[in-house]
mmCIF file of C-alpha atoms in Angstrom:
data_model
loop_
_atom_site.group_PDB
_atom_site.id
_atom_site.type_symbol
_atom_site.label_atom_id
_atom_site.label_comp_id
_atom_site.label_asym_id
_atom_site.label_seq_id
_atom_site.Cartn_x
_atom_site.Cartn_y
_atom_site.Cartn_z
ATOM 1 C CA MET A 1 177.194 25.053 140.048
ATOM 2 C CA SER A 2 180.191 27.431 139.125
ATOM 3 C CA GLN A 3 179.639 31.042 138.233
ATOM 4 C CA PHE A 4 180.475 30.477 135.003
ATOM 5 C CA LEU A 5 177.993 28.423 134.351
ATOM 6 C CA ASP A 6 175.428 30.138 136.147
ATOM 7 C CA THR A 7 176.563 32.758 133.895
ATOM 8 C CA ALA A 8 175.603 30.653 130.840
ATOM 9 C CA ILE A 9 172.273 29.877 131.958
ATOM 10 C CA GLU A 10 171.202 33.652 132.838
ATOM 11 C CA ALA A 11 172.714 34.441 130.066
ATOM 12 C CA ALA A 12 170.663 32.047 127.612
ATOM 13 C CA GLY A 13 167.419 33.031 129.879
ATOM 14 C CA ILE A 14 167.579 36.906 129.027
ATOM 15 C CA GLY A 15 168.450 35.932 125.458
ATOM 16 C CA GLY A 16 165.380 33.331 125.582
ATOM 17 C CA ARG A 17 162.891 36.220 127.163
ATOM 18 C CA VAL A 18 163.842 38.767 124.503
ATOM 19 C CA LEU A 19 163.356 35.630 121.598
ATOM 20 C CA LEU A 20 159.544 35.397 123.337
ATOM 21 C CA ASP A 21 159.034 39.168 123.060
ATOM 22 C CA GLY A 22 159.757 39.264 119.670
ATOM 23 C CA LEU A 23 157.157 36.475 118.942
ATOM 24 C CA THR A 24 154.265 39.117 119.803
ATOM 25 C CA ASP A 25 155.636 41.902 117.268
ATOM 26 C CA GLN A 26 156.950 39.759 114.505
ATOM 27 C CA GLU A 27 154.912 41.284 111.749
ATOM 28 C CA ARG A 28 156.768 44.858 112.615
ATOM 29 C CA GLN A 29 160.027 43.050 112.448
ATOM 30 C CA GLN A 30 162.893 43.971 109.906
ATOM 31 C CA ILE A 31 164.481 40.866 108.243
ATOM 32 C CA ASP A 32 168.046 41.589 106.513
ATOM 33 C CA ARG A 33 169.746 39.064 104.730
ATOM 34 C CA LYS A 34 173.423 38.761 105.753
ATOM 35 C CA ARG A 35 174.319 36.568 102.382
ATOM 36 C CA GLN A 36 172.292 34.449 100.269
ATOM 37 C CA PHE A 37 170.085 32.235 102.202
ATOM 38 C CA ASP A 38 171.264 33.694 105.404
ATOM 39 C CA PHE A 39 169.204 36.041 107.249
ATOM 40 C CA VAL A 40 168.966 37.943 110.693
ATOM 41 C CA THR A 41 166.323 39.749 112.426
ATOM 42 C CA GLU A 42 165.804 42.711 114.488
ATOM 43 C CA VAL A 43 165.217 40.030 117.364
ATOM 44 C CA ASP A 44 168.800 38.318 116.887
ATOM 45 C CA HIS A 45 170.439 41.676 117.532
ATOM 46 C CA ARG A 46 168.247 42.285 120.579
ATOM 47 C CA SER A 47 168.808 39.156 121.980
ATOM 48 C CA GLU A 48 172.304 39.537 121.124
ATOM 49 C CA LYS A 49 172.533 42.864 123.034
ATOM 50 C CA ALA A 50 170.790 41.668 126.052
ATOM 51 C CA ILE A 51 173.357 38.509 126.532
ATOM 52 C CA LEU A 52 176.259 40.660 125.770
ATOM 53 C CA ASP A 53 175.377 43.307 128.025
ATOM 54 C CA PHE A 54 174.704 40.782 130.756
ATOM 55 C CA ILE A 55 178.096 38.774 130.083
ATOM 56 C CA LYS A 56 180.135 42.284 130.087
ATOM 57 C CA LYS A 57 178.830 43.133 133.182
ATOM 58 C CA ARG A 58 179.612 39.927 135.210
ATOM 59 C CA HIS A 59 182.925 39.400 133.502
ATOM 60 C CA PRO A 60 184.378 42.694 132.181
ATOM 61 C CA ASP A 61 187.671 40.906 131.185
ATOM 62 C CA HIS A 62 186.125 38.357 129.345
ATOM 63 C CA GLN A 63 186.311 38.246 125.509
ATOM 64 C CA ILE A 64 182.862 37.633 123.463
ATOM 65 C CA LEU A 65 182.416 36.256 120.163
ATOM 66 C CA ALA A 66 178.916 36.489 118.953
ATOM 67 C CA GLU A 67 177.328 35.533 115.770
ATOM 68 C CA GLU A 68 175.875 39.098 114.882
ATOM 69 C CA SER A 69 178.443 41.233 115.976
ATOM 70 C CA GLY A 70 181.446 39.036 115.768
ATOM 71 C CA GLY A 71 184.404 40.049 117.964
ATOM 72 C CA HIS A 72 188.200 40.001 117.984
ATOM 73 C CA HIS A 73 189.832 37.357 120.366
ATOM 74 C CA GLU A 74 193.032 35.823 121.234
ATOM 75 C CA ARG A 75 193.301 31.898 121.892
ATOM 76 C CA GLN A 76 194.417 32.254 125.608
ATOM 77 C CA GLY A 77 192.276 33.302 128.277
ATOM 78 C CA TYR A 78 188.208 33.426 128.396
ATOM 79 C CA LEU A 79 186.081 33.483 125.579
ATOM 80 C CA TRP A 80 182.287 33.985 125.234
ATOM 81 C CA VAL A 81 180.458 32.238 122.115
ATOM 82 C CA VAL A 82 176.860 33.479 121.969
ATOM 83 C CA ASP A 83 174.125 32.734 119.200
ATOM 84 C CA PRO A 84 171.334 34.623 120.173
ATOM 85 C CA LEU A 85 169.000 32.815 118.228
ATOM 86 C CA ASP A 86 169.915 29.762 116.521
ATOM 87 C CA GLY A 87 167.032 28.613 113.972
ATOM 88 C CA THR A 88 166.220 32.289 112.450
ATOM 89 C CA LYS A 89 164.518 31.160 109.449
ATOM 90 C CA ASN A 90 162.317 28.849 111.554
ATOM 91 C CA PHE A 91 161.778 32.078 114.004
ATOM 92 C CA ILE A 92 160.972 34.045 110.928
ATOM 93 C CA HIS A 93 158.374 30.919 109.385
ATOM 94 C CA LYS A 94 157.001 31.071 112.980
ATOM 95 C CA PHE A 95 158.020 27.415 113.132
ATOM 96 C CA PRO A 96 158.519 26.860 117.150
ATOM 97 C CA MET A 97 162.098 25.206 116.769
ATOM 98 C CA PHE A 98 164.586 27.762 117.887
ATOM 99 C CA ALA A 99 167.171 28.127 120.656
ATOM 100 C CA VAL A 100 169.586 30.418 122.663
ATOM 101 C CA SER A 101 173.176 29.084 122.805
ATOM 102 C CA VAL A 102 175.876 30.511 125.295
ATOM 103 C CA ALA A 103 179.524 28.795 125.873
ATOM 104 C CA LEU A 104 182.304 29.637 127.646
ATOM 105 C CA LEU A 105 186.248 28.701 126.479
ATOM 106 C CA HIS A 106 188.840 29.108 128.532
ATOM 107 C CA ASP A 107 192.353 28.806 126.397
ATOM 108 C CA GLY A 108 190.541 27.106 123.513
ATOM 109 C CA ILE A 109 188.633 24.314 125.671
ATOM 110 C CA VAL A 110 184.877 24.481 126.132
ATOM 111 C CA THR A 111 184.448 24.745 130.048
ATOM 112 C CA VAL A 112 180.559 25.596 130.122
ATOM 113 C CA GLY A 113 177.452 25.769 127.728
ATOM 114 C CA ALA A 114 173.937 26.175 128.007
ATOM 115 C CA VAL A 115 171.393 25.639 125.117
ATOM 116 C CA LEU A 116 167.738 27.158 125.952
ATOM 117 C CA ASP A 117 164.535 26.183 123.949
ATOM 118 C CA PRO A 118 162.290 29.039 124.992
ATOM 119 C CA ILE A 119 159.153 27.796 123.565
ATOM 120 C CA ARG A 120 159.369 24.576 125.449
ATOM 121 C CA ASN A 121 161.380 26.328 128.422
ATOM 122 C CA GLU A 122 163.885 23.400 128.053
ATOM 123 C CA LEU A 123 167.364 24.327 129.335
ATOM 124 C CA PHE A 124 170.293 21.889 128.217
ATOM 125 C CA TYR A 125 173.767 22.745 130.131
ATOM 126 C CA ALA A 126 177.075 21.185 130.610
ATOM 127 C CA GLU A 127 180.095 21.829 132.634
ATOM 128 C CA LYS A 128 183.696 20.267 131.993
ATOM 129 C CA GLY A 129 184.170 16.986 133.866
ATOM 130 C CA LYS A 130 180.449 17.546 135.332
ATOM 131 C CA GLY A 131 178.161 15.548 132.875
ATOM 132 C CA ALA A 132 175.252 17.237 130.914
ATOM 133 C CA PHE A 133 171.895 17.807 132.069
ATOM 134 C CA LEU A 134 168.253 18.932 130.837
ATOM 135 C CA GLU A 135 166.647 20.442 133.627
ATOM 136 C CA GLY A 136 168.797 19.139 136.318
ATOM 137 C CA LYS A 137 168.668 15.782 135.536
ATOM 138 C CA PRO A 138 171.726 13.770 133.876
ATOM 139 C CA LEU A 139 171.522 13.419 130.246
ATOM 140 C CA LYS A 140 173.300 10.237 128.940
ATOM 141 C CA VAL A 141 174.901 9.211 125.575
ATOM 142 C CA SER A 142 172.800 6.525 123.675
ATOM 143 C CA GLU A 143 173.538 3.029 124.456
ATOM 144 C CA THR A 144 172.412 1.970 121.092
ATOM 145 C CA HIS A 145 175.600 -0.060 119.472
ATOM 146 C CA ASP A 146 173.947 -0.984 116.406
ATOM 147 C CA PHE A 147 174.208 1.383 113.851
ATOM 148 C CA SER A 148 170.966 0.440 111.944
ATOM 149 C CA SER A 149 168.841 1.655 114.995
ATOM 150 C CA CYS A 150 170.381 5.072 115.461
ATOM 151 C CA LEU A 151 168.590 8.046 115.007
ATOM 152 C CA LEU A 152 171.401 10.859 113.283
ATOM 153 C CA ALA A 153 170.840 14.338 113.537
ATOM 154 C CA THR A 154 172.467 16.424 110.790
ATOM 155 C CA GLY A 155 172.006 20.076 109.580
ATOM 156 C CA PHE A 156 172.782 21.052 105.741
ATOM 157 C CA PRO A 157 175.294 23.353 104.167
ATOM 158 C CA PHE A 158 173.084 26.355 103.234
ATOM 159 C CA ARG A 159 176.040 28.858 103.467
ATOM 160 C CA ALA A 160 178.213 26.648 101.653
ATOM 161 C CA LYS A 161 176.225 25.293 98.541
ATOM 162 C CA HIS A 162 179.224 24.546 96.654
ATOM 163 C CA LEU A 163 179.519 21.415 99.309
ATOM 164 C CA THR A 164 176.110 20.062 98.604
ATOM 165 C CA ASP A 165 177.223 17.123 96.383
ATOM 166 C CA SER A 166 179.699 15.656 98.611
ATOM 167 C CA TYR A 167 177.347 16.536 101.219
ATOM 168 C CA PHE A 168 174.469 14.857 99.876
ATOM 169 C CA GLU A 169 176.359 11.835 98.550
ATOM 170 C CA ALA A 170 177.210 11.040 102.446
ATOM 171 C CA PHE A 171 173.615 11.512 103.589
ATOM 172 C CA ILE A 172 172.464 9.247 101.302
ATOM 173 C CA THR A 173 175.243 6.345 102.182
ATOM 174 C CA LEU A 174 174.220 7.135 105.771
ATOM 175 C CA PHE A 175 170.395 7.247 105.107
ATOM 176 C CA HIS A 176 170.468 3.728 103.959
ATOM 177 C CA GLN A 177 172.670 2.365 107.131
ATOM 178 C CA VAL A 178 170.624 4.215 110.183
ATOM 179 C CA ALA A 179 167.057 4.024 111.421
ATOM 180 C CA ASP A 180 166.048 8.001 110.800
ATOM 181 C CA PHE A 181 167.741 11.522 110.485
ATOM 182 C CA ARG A 182 166.486 14.443 112.756
ATOM 183 C CA ARG A 183 166.843 18.036 111.452
ATOM 184 C CA ALA A 184 164.449 20.702 112.554
ATOM 185 C CA GLY A 185 166.650 23.650 111.650
ATOM 186 C CA ALA A 186 168.050 24.725 115.057
ATOM 187 C CA ALA A 187 171.742 23.185 115.363
ATOM 188 C CA ALA A 188 171.902 23.172 118.736
ATOM 189 C CA LEU A 189 168.581 21.607 119.541
ATOM 190 C CA ASP A 190 168.931 19.118 116.681
ATOM 191 C CA ARG A 191 172.049 17.716 118.524
ATOM 192 C CA ALA A 192 170.631 18.390 122.095
#
């Protein structure tokens, strides 16, 4: 395992612990609206700060782009991309489907990534050229060739309501062609 993958995995674990701790004091949490239909909690900020502090300490010369605090970055060099709480609405509603996502790009190409489901303590991770894993076991791409037997994962354009008509038109077309859809509200887990 490379030092960068190790950093991604440890950072996701740090963020995951913050999320689990946040579940216990959820009633006292402040929930803010970033924009219509888009929310952020104190736990989003605490998880992000803990992750960023860890990455900055380990790789002080790397750039970071994080969901809540943003960041300025160049296309060249190393760039960490962090979603400290994927599935904020699920977290707010105590629906146990949310995750922490941490990835590293080098010159614009993803080299490592880790997605932690803290509720189930499941860790998905990948490293360029080495494959993807769940809890140390290799993940395989589905061997299903029959489109009608496929299970597709999707999301909904809640930030871009103006796209819903075209989105649902495509959704309906696909709905009639596949076995089923999966959409639980945490994009990283929906697609893991």
